[in-house]
Amino acid sequence: MNPKNNLKLILISITFFGFFLSGTVSWFLHEAKMNELYLDYRKEVGEYRETIYTDAALRLEVLYALSILYHEDSTTDFKRMDAEVEKLLKRHKEIHALAWVPLIPQSERMDFVSRQQQAFPEFEILKENTQKSLVKVETRNTYFPIYHISPLKENRNLFGLNLSSNSIIVKTLEKAMKSGQAQATDSITFFQHNKEKKGFYIFLPVYTANSSTVEERVRNFKGFVTGIYTYDEVF
């Protein structure tokens, strides 16, 4: 074989081997780097997950603490609820407001509104119309109005709002009532002082007696202790 051809063959072989070796080394380095990034990612996700879990648990603890006021057949006035909420909000700045949302059948609507009007003459069960204005709600079989809300001054626009008039919220209400577990809504738009805010509700169901089945929960259901959160305050 021609020596020149042999030299060319050797050079080509060396070149290909060099490319192969370079590619192999690059691949191993890439895999090592990706594995390092993956482990870092898993660590960060785990830490973030723990943070979210802890944060959610703390929010539920606040609702459970407040729900003691409404267990069984007890009644709670606005002043007592307000005093308890004031103490809770001092320790939990991420909570925008706390509220009591009872189940009111149509047969009790008039008495319910009359009792509340003794302290708050302007009180009505309201809904939000298409123009984002609050109007008196039409006749329904049942209502889920925001009855107690604290702090009230900053949340007058939510006072008396019938949450079951909102198609997004009513599904969460029903799920919480039937499951016996706290449930959070999807993103909700709030209007305060003509400003739009995004946030969500968490509903913790309260019953007049221990209830282990769906039928018992529906029969013994009393209302929801409710946490109201806006994203700017949470994050």
mmCIF file of C-alpha atoms in Angstrom:
data_model
loop_
_atom_site.group_PDB
_atom_site.id
_atom_site.type_symbol
_atom_site.label_atom_id
_atom_site.label_comp_id
_atom_site.label_asym_id
_atom_site.label_seq_id
_atom_site.Cartn_x
_atom_site.Cartn_y
_atom_site.Cartn_z
ATOM 1 C CA MET A 1 0.000 0.000 0.000
ATOM 2 C CA ASN A 2 1.179 3.476 -0.827
ATOM 3 C CA PRO A 3 2.827 5.115 2.234
ATOM 4 C CA LYS A 4 0.903 8.330 1.507
ATOM 5 C CA ASN A 5 -2.384 6.424 1.633
ATOM 6 C CA ASN A 6 -1.335 4.792 4.882
ATOM 7 C CA LEU A 7 -0.583 8.215 6.357
ATOM 8 C CA LYS A 8 -3.957 9.543 5.217
ATOM 9 C CA LEU A 9 -5.707 6.512 6.717
ATOM 10 C CA ILE A 10 -3.861 6.980 10.015
ATOM 11 C CA LEU A 11 -4.698 10.697 10.102
ATOM 12 C CA ILE A 12 -8.368 10.000 9.313
ATOM 13 C CA SER A 13 -8.493 7.297 11.977
ATOM 14 C CA ILE A 14 -6.885 9.614 14.533
ATOM 15 C CA THR A 15 -9.324 12.390 13.592
ATOM 16 C CA PHE A 16 -12.366 10.141 13.921
ATOM 17 C CA PHE A 17 -11.052 8.713 17.183
ATOM 18 C CA GLY A 18 -10.484 12.251 18.441
ATOM 19 C CA PHE A 19 -14.051 13.233 17.552
ATOM 20 C CA PHE A 20 -15.364 10.053 19.166
ATOM 21 C CA LEU A 21 -13.318 10.574 22.327
ATOM 22 C CA SER A 22 -14.293 14.243 22.508
ATOM 23 C CA GLY A 23 -17.963 13.403 22.015
ATOM 24 C CA THR A 24 -17.856 10.660 24.644
ATOM 25 C CA VAL A 25 -16.174 12.920 27.193
ATOM 26 C CA SER A 26 -18.648 15.730 26.414
ATOM 27 C CA TRP A 27 -21.567 13.341 26.838
ATOM 28 C CA PHE A 28 -20.308 12.123 30.219
ATOM 29 C CA LEU A 29 -19.694 15.701 31.356
ATOM 30 C CA HIS A 30 -23.159 16.693 30.157
ATOM 31 C CA GLU A 31 -24.781 13.763 31.973
ATOM 32 C CA ALA A 32 -22.857 14.564 35.146
ATOM 33 C CA LYS A 33 -23.943 18.193 34.974
ATOM 34 C CA MET A 34 -27.564 17.267 34.251
ATOM 35 C CA ASN A 35 -27.526 14.814 37.157
ATOM 36 C CA GLU A 36 -26.135 17.551 39.428
ATOM 37 C CA LEU A 37 -28.828 19.982 38.250
ATOM 38 C CA TYR A 38 -31.519 17.329 38.723
ATOM 39 C CA LEU A 39 -30.405 16.644 42.292
ATOM 40 C CA ASP A 40 -30.361 20.385 43.028
ATOM 41 C CA TYR A 41 -33.822 20.695 41.482
ATOM 42 C CA ARG A 42 -35.184 17.833 43.590
ATOM 43 C CA LYS A 43 -33.716 19.408 46.704
ATOM 44 C CA GLU A 44 -35.295 22.792 45.926
ATOM 45 C CA VAL A 45 -38.655 21.202 45.059
ATOM 46 C CA GLY A 46 -38.581 19.226 48.298
ATOM 47 C CA GLU A 47 -37.826 22.336 50.330
ATOM 48 C CA TYR A 48 -40.533 24.302 48.490
ATOM 49 C CA ARG A 49 -43.028 21.482 48.991
ATOM 50 C CA GLU A 50 -42.301 21.400 52.723
ATOM 51 C CA THR A 51 -42.741 25.168 52.886
ATOM 52 C CA ILE A 52 -46.102 24.981 51.117
ATOM 53 C CA TYR A 53 -47.232 22.091 53.334
ATOM 54 C CA THR A 54 -46.237 23.933 56.505
ATOM 55 C CA ASP A 55 -47.894 27.131 55.304
ATOM 56 C CA ALA A 56 -51.124 25.315 54.393
ATOM 57 C CA ALA A 57 -51.154 23.485 57.737
ATOM 58 C CA LEU A 58 -50.814 26.774 59.609
ATOM 59 C CA ARG A 59 -53.716 28.267 57.660
ATOM 60 C CA LEU A 60 -55.931 25.308 58.502
ATOM 61 C CA GLU A 61 -54.950 25.483 62.166
ATOM 62 C CA VAL A 62 -56.259 29.062 62.247
ATOM 63 C CA LEU A 63 -59.586 27.948 60.779
ATOM 64 C CA TYR A 64 -59.846 25.021 63.208
ATOM 65 C CA ALA A 65 -59.142 27.348 66.130
ATOM 66 C CA LEU A 66 -61.892 29.737 65.039
ATOM 67 C CA SER A 67 -64.365 26.918 64.314
ATOM 68 C CA ILE A 68 -64.601 26.147 68.048
ATOM 69 C CA LEU A 69 -66.869 29.204 68.321
ATOM 70 C CA TYR A 70 -69.418 27.628 65.990
ATOM 71 C CA HIS A 71 -69.458 23.935 66.914
ATOM 72 C CA GLU A 72 -72.645 22.059 67.717
ATOM 73 C CA ASP A 73 -75.645 24.305 68.453
ATOM 74 C CA SER A 74 -73.675 27.201 69.877
ATOM 75 C CA THR A 75 -74.281 30.744 68.683
ATOM 76 C CA THR A 76 -71.577 33.378 68.526
ATOM 77 C CA ASP A 77 -72.062 37.114 68.383
ATOM 78 C CA PHE A 78 -70.061 39.406 66.144
ATOM 79 C CA LYS A 79 -68.081 40.992 69.028
ATOM 80 C CA ARG A 80 -66.722 37.684 70.302
ATOM 81 C CA MET A 81 -65.790 36.532 66.816
ATOM 82 C CA ASP A 82 -64.144 39.899 66.111
ATOM 83 C CA ALA A 83 -62.055 39.676 69.292
ATOM 84 C CA GLU A 84 -60.818 36.179 68.435
ATOM 85 C CA VAL A 85 -59.997 37.096 64.845
ATOM 86 C CA GLU A 86 -58.042 40.162 65.942
ATOM 87 C CA LYS A 87 -55.728 37.942 67.980
ATOM 88 C CA LEU A 88 -55.311 35.449 65.129
ATOM 89 C CA LEU A 89 -54.573 38.075 62.462
ATOM 90 C CA LYS A 90 -51.804 39.587 64.574
ATOM 91 C CA ARG A 91 -49.920 36.290 64.239
ATOM 92 C CA HIS A 92 -50.934 35.554 60.637
ATOM 93 C CA LYS A 93 -50.354 38.572 58.410
ATOM 94 C CA GLU A 94 -50.937 36.492 55.274
ATOM 95 C CA ILE A 95 -54.664 36.181 56.053
ATOM 96 C CA HIS A 96 -56.750 38.954 54.530
ATOM 97 C CA ALA A 97 -59.880 38.215 56.571
ATOM 98 C CA LEU A 98 -61.741 35.485 58.433
ATOM 99 C CA ALA A 99 -65.469 34.899 58.151
ATOM 100 C CA TRP A 100 -68.418 32.770 59.236
ATOM 101 C CA VAL A 101 -70.632 31.597 56.368
ATOM 102 C CA PRO A 102 -73.787 29.790 57.606
ATOM 103 C CA LEU A 103 -76.282 27.793 55.603
ATOM 104 C CA ILE A 104 -79.573 29.736 55.513
ATOM 105 C CA PRO A 105 -82.702 28.042 54.063
ATOM 106 C CA GLN A 106 -85.250 30.262 52.316
ATOM 107 C CA SER A 107 -87.726 29.693 55.163
ATOM 108 C CA GLU A 108 -85.296 31.388 57.611
ATOM 109 C CA ARG A 109 -84.072 34.201 55.365
ATOM 110 C CA MET A 110 -86.370 36.926 56.707
ATOM 111 C CA ASP A 111 -85.626 36.174 60.383
ATOM 112 C CA PHE A 112 -81.918 35.863 59.664
ATOM 113 C CA VAL A 113 -81.728 39.243 57.909
ATOM 114 C CA SER A 114 -83.898 40.908 60.598
ATOM 115 C CA ARG A 115 -81.600 39.717 63.407
ATOM 116 C CA GLN A 116 -78.518 40.972 61.613
ATOM 117 C CA GLN A 117 -80.153 44.323 60.829
ATOM 118 C CA GLN A 118 -80.545 45.016 64.547
ATOM 119 C CA ALA A 119 -76.784 45.613 64.668
ATOM 120 C CA PHE A 120 -76.214 46.452 60.984
ATOM 121 C CA PRO A 121 -79.321 48.182 59.542
ATOM 122 C CA GLU A 122 -77.940 48.098 55.982
ATOM 123 C CA PHE A 123 -77.420 44.319 55.987
ATOM 124 C CA GLU A 124 -78.915 42.276 53.121
ATOM 125 C CA ILE A 125 -78.067 39.013 51.405
ATOM 126 C CA LEU A 126 -76.339 40.186 48.241
ATOM 127 C CA LYS A 127 -74.879 38.981 44.979
ATOM 128 C CA GLU A 128 -72.557 40.511 42.407
ATOM 129 C CA ASN A 129 -74.230 41.394 39.094
ATOM 130 C CA THR A 130 -72.632 41.553 35.644
ATOM 131 C CA GLN A 131 -71.595 45.174 36.261
ATOM 132 C CA LYS A 132 -69.679 44.056 39.395
ATOM 133 C CA SER A 133 -72.180 45.882 41.606
ATOM 134 C CA LEU A 134 -73.751 44.300 44.694
ATOM 135 C CA VAL A 135 -77.521 43.828 44.510
ATOM 136 C CA LYS A 136 -80.093 42.044 46.643
ATOM 137 C CA VAL A 137 -80.098 38.354 45.815
ATOM 138 C CA GLU A 138 -83.189 36.772 44.309
ATOM 139 C CA THR A 139 -85.177 34.019 46.038
ATOM 140 C CA ARG A 140 -83.270 30.749 46.270
ATOM 141 C CA ASN A 141 -83.717 27.478 48.163
ATOM 142 C CA THR A 142 -80.622 28.091 50.274
ATOM 143 C CA TYR A 143 -78.071 30.849 50.849
ATOM 144 C CA PHE A 144 -74.444 30.939 52.005
ATOM 145 C CA PRO A 145 -73.978 34.588 53.013
ATOM 146 C CA ILE A 146 -70.869 36.032 54.651
ATOM 147 C CA TYR A 147 -72.493 36.677 58.038
ATOM 148 C CA HIS A 148 -69.526 37.483 60.283
ATOM 149 C CA ILE A 149 -66.398 38.927 58.687
ATOM 150 C CA SER A 150 -63.388 40.438 60.383
ATOM 151 C CA PRO A 151 -61.898 42.949 59.942
ATOM 152 C CA LEU A 152 -65.237 44.406 58.818
ATOM 153 C CA LYS A 153 -64.110 47.930 57.947
ATOM 154 C CA GLU A 154 -61.815 46.770 55.128
ATOM 155 C CA ASN A 155 -64.315 44.192 53.872
ATOM 156 C CA ARG A 156 -67.700 45.938 53.800
ATOM 157 C CA ASN A 157 -68.070 44.987 50.147
ATOM 158 C CA LEU A 158 -68.064 41.280 51.125
ATOM 159 C CA PHE A 159 -70.474 41.622 54.066
ATOM 160 C CA GLY A 160 -73.676 39.721 53.248
ATOM 161 C CA LEU A 161 -72.341 38.377 49.952
ATOM 162 C CA ASN A 162 -74.097 35.113 49.046
ATOM 163 C CA LEU A 163 -71.205 32.868 48.015
ATOM 164 C CA SER A 164 -73.455 30.249 46.417
ATOM 165 C CA SER A 165 -74.353 32.828 43.731
ATOM 166 C CA ASN A 166 -70.836 32.345 42.336
ATOM 167 C CA SER A 167 -70.635 29.268 40.070
ATOM 168 C CA ILE A 168 -66.912 28.808 40.818
ATOM 169 C CA ILE A 169 -67.329 28.978 44.584
ATOM 170 C CA VAL A 170 -70.504 26.881 44.929
ATOM 171 C CA LYS A 171 -68.720 23.728 43.699
ATOM 172 C CA THR A 172 -66.088 24.156 46.395
ATOM 173 C CA LEU A 173 -68.789 24.731 49.028
ATOM 174 C CA GLU A 174 -70.561 21.508 48.113
ATOM 175 C CA LYS A 175 -67.323 19.516 48.020
ATOM 176 C CA ALA A 176 -66.291 20.779 51.473
ATOM 177 C CA MET A 177 -69.739 20.159 52.974
ATOM 178 C CA LYS A 178 -69.979 16.575 51.683
ATOM 179 C CA SER A 179 -66.358 15.571 52.309
ATOM 180 C CA GLY A 180 -66.039 17.104 55.766
ATOM 181 C CA GLN A 181 -62.621 18.473 54.795
ATOM 182 C CA ALA A 182 -61.324 21.962 54.143
ATOM 183 C CA GLN A 183 -61.339 22.978 50.488
ATOM 184 C CA ALA A 184 -59.788 25.907 48.636
ATOM 185 C CA THR A 185 -61.352 27.664 45.667
ATOM 186 C CA ASP A 186 -59.703 28.448 42.368
ATOM 187 C CA SER A 187 -58.486 31.999 41.846
ATOM 188 C CA ILE A 188 -61.157 34.595 42.700
ATOM 189 C CA THR A 189 -61.262 38.311 41.877
ATOM 190 C CA PHE A 190 -61.940 40.698 44.765
ATOM 191 C CA PHE A 191 -62.860 44.353 44.424
ATOM 192 C CA GLN A 192 -61.765 46.637 47.236
ATOM 193 C CA HIS A 193 -61.794 50.409 47.093
ATOM 194 C CA ASN A 194 -62.365 50.103 43.321
ATOM 195 C CA LYS A 195 -59.183 48.040 43.012
ATOM 196 C CA GLU A 196 -59.081 44.515 41.651
ATOM 197 C CA LYS A 197 -57.279 41.844 43.669
ATOM 198 C CA LYS A 198 -56.734 38.154 43.024
ATOM 199 C CA GLY A 199 -57.035 35.611 45.789
ATOM 200 C CA PHE A 200 -58.893 32.564 47.068
ATOM 201 C CA TYR A 201 -61.134 31.235 49.845
ATOM 202 C CA ILE A 202 -60.545 28.243 52.101
ATOM 203 C CA PHE A 203 -63.732 26.698 53.538
ATOM 204 C CA LEU A 204 -63.707 24.524 56.666
ATOM 205 C CA PRO A 205 -67.114 22.869 57.220
ATOM 206 C CA VAL A 206 -68.739 22.899 60.674
ATOM 207 C CA TYR A 207 -71.462 20.462 61.790
ATOM 208 C CA THR A 208 -73.922 20.403 64.681
ATOM 209 C CA ALA A 209 -72.941 16.798 65.494
ATOM 210 C CA ASN A 210 -70.297 14.219 64.606
ATOM 211 C CA SER A 211 -70.924 13.150 61.019
ATOM 212 C CA SER A 212 -69.146 10.239 59.314
ATOM 213 C CA THR A 213 -71.222 9.774 56.147
ATOM 214 C CA VAL A 214 -72.207 12.125 53.345
ATOM 215 C CA GLU A 215 -75.868 11.896 54.391
ATOM 216 C CA GLU A 216 -75.024 12.808 57.992
ATOM 217 C CA ARG A 217 -72.816 15.694 56.892
ATOM 218 C CA VAL A 218 -75.552 17.161 54.709
ATOM 219 C CA ARG A 219 -78.155 16.727 57.466
ATOM 220 C CA ASN A 220 -75.965 18.141 60.266
ATOM 221 C CA PHE A 221 -74.240 20.850 58.271
ATOM 222 C CA LYS A 222 -74.151 24.286 59.934
ATOM 223 C CA GLY A 223 -71.797 26.475 57.918
ATOM 224 C CA PHE A 224 -68.194 27.293 57.039
ATOM 225 C CA VAL A 225 -65.380 28.958 58.887
ATOM 226 C CA THR A 226 -63.735 30.767 56.009
ATOM 227 C CA GLY A 227 -60.283 32.152 55.361
ATOM 228 C CA ILE A 228 -59.984 34.872 52.731
ATOM 229 C CA TYR A 229 -56.571 35.352 51.150
ATOM 230 C CA THR A 230 -55.167 37.685 48.486
ATOM 231 C CA TYR A 231 -52.057 36.654 46.581
ATOM 232 C CA ASP A 232 -50.151 39.851 47.343
ATOM 233 C CA GLU A 233 -50.577 39.225 51.093
ATOM 234 C CA VAL A 234 -49.777 35.509 50.884
ATOM 235 C CA PHE A 235 -46.654 35.824 48.752
#
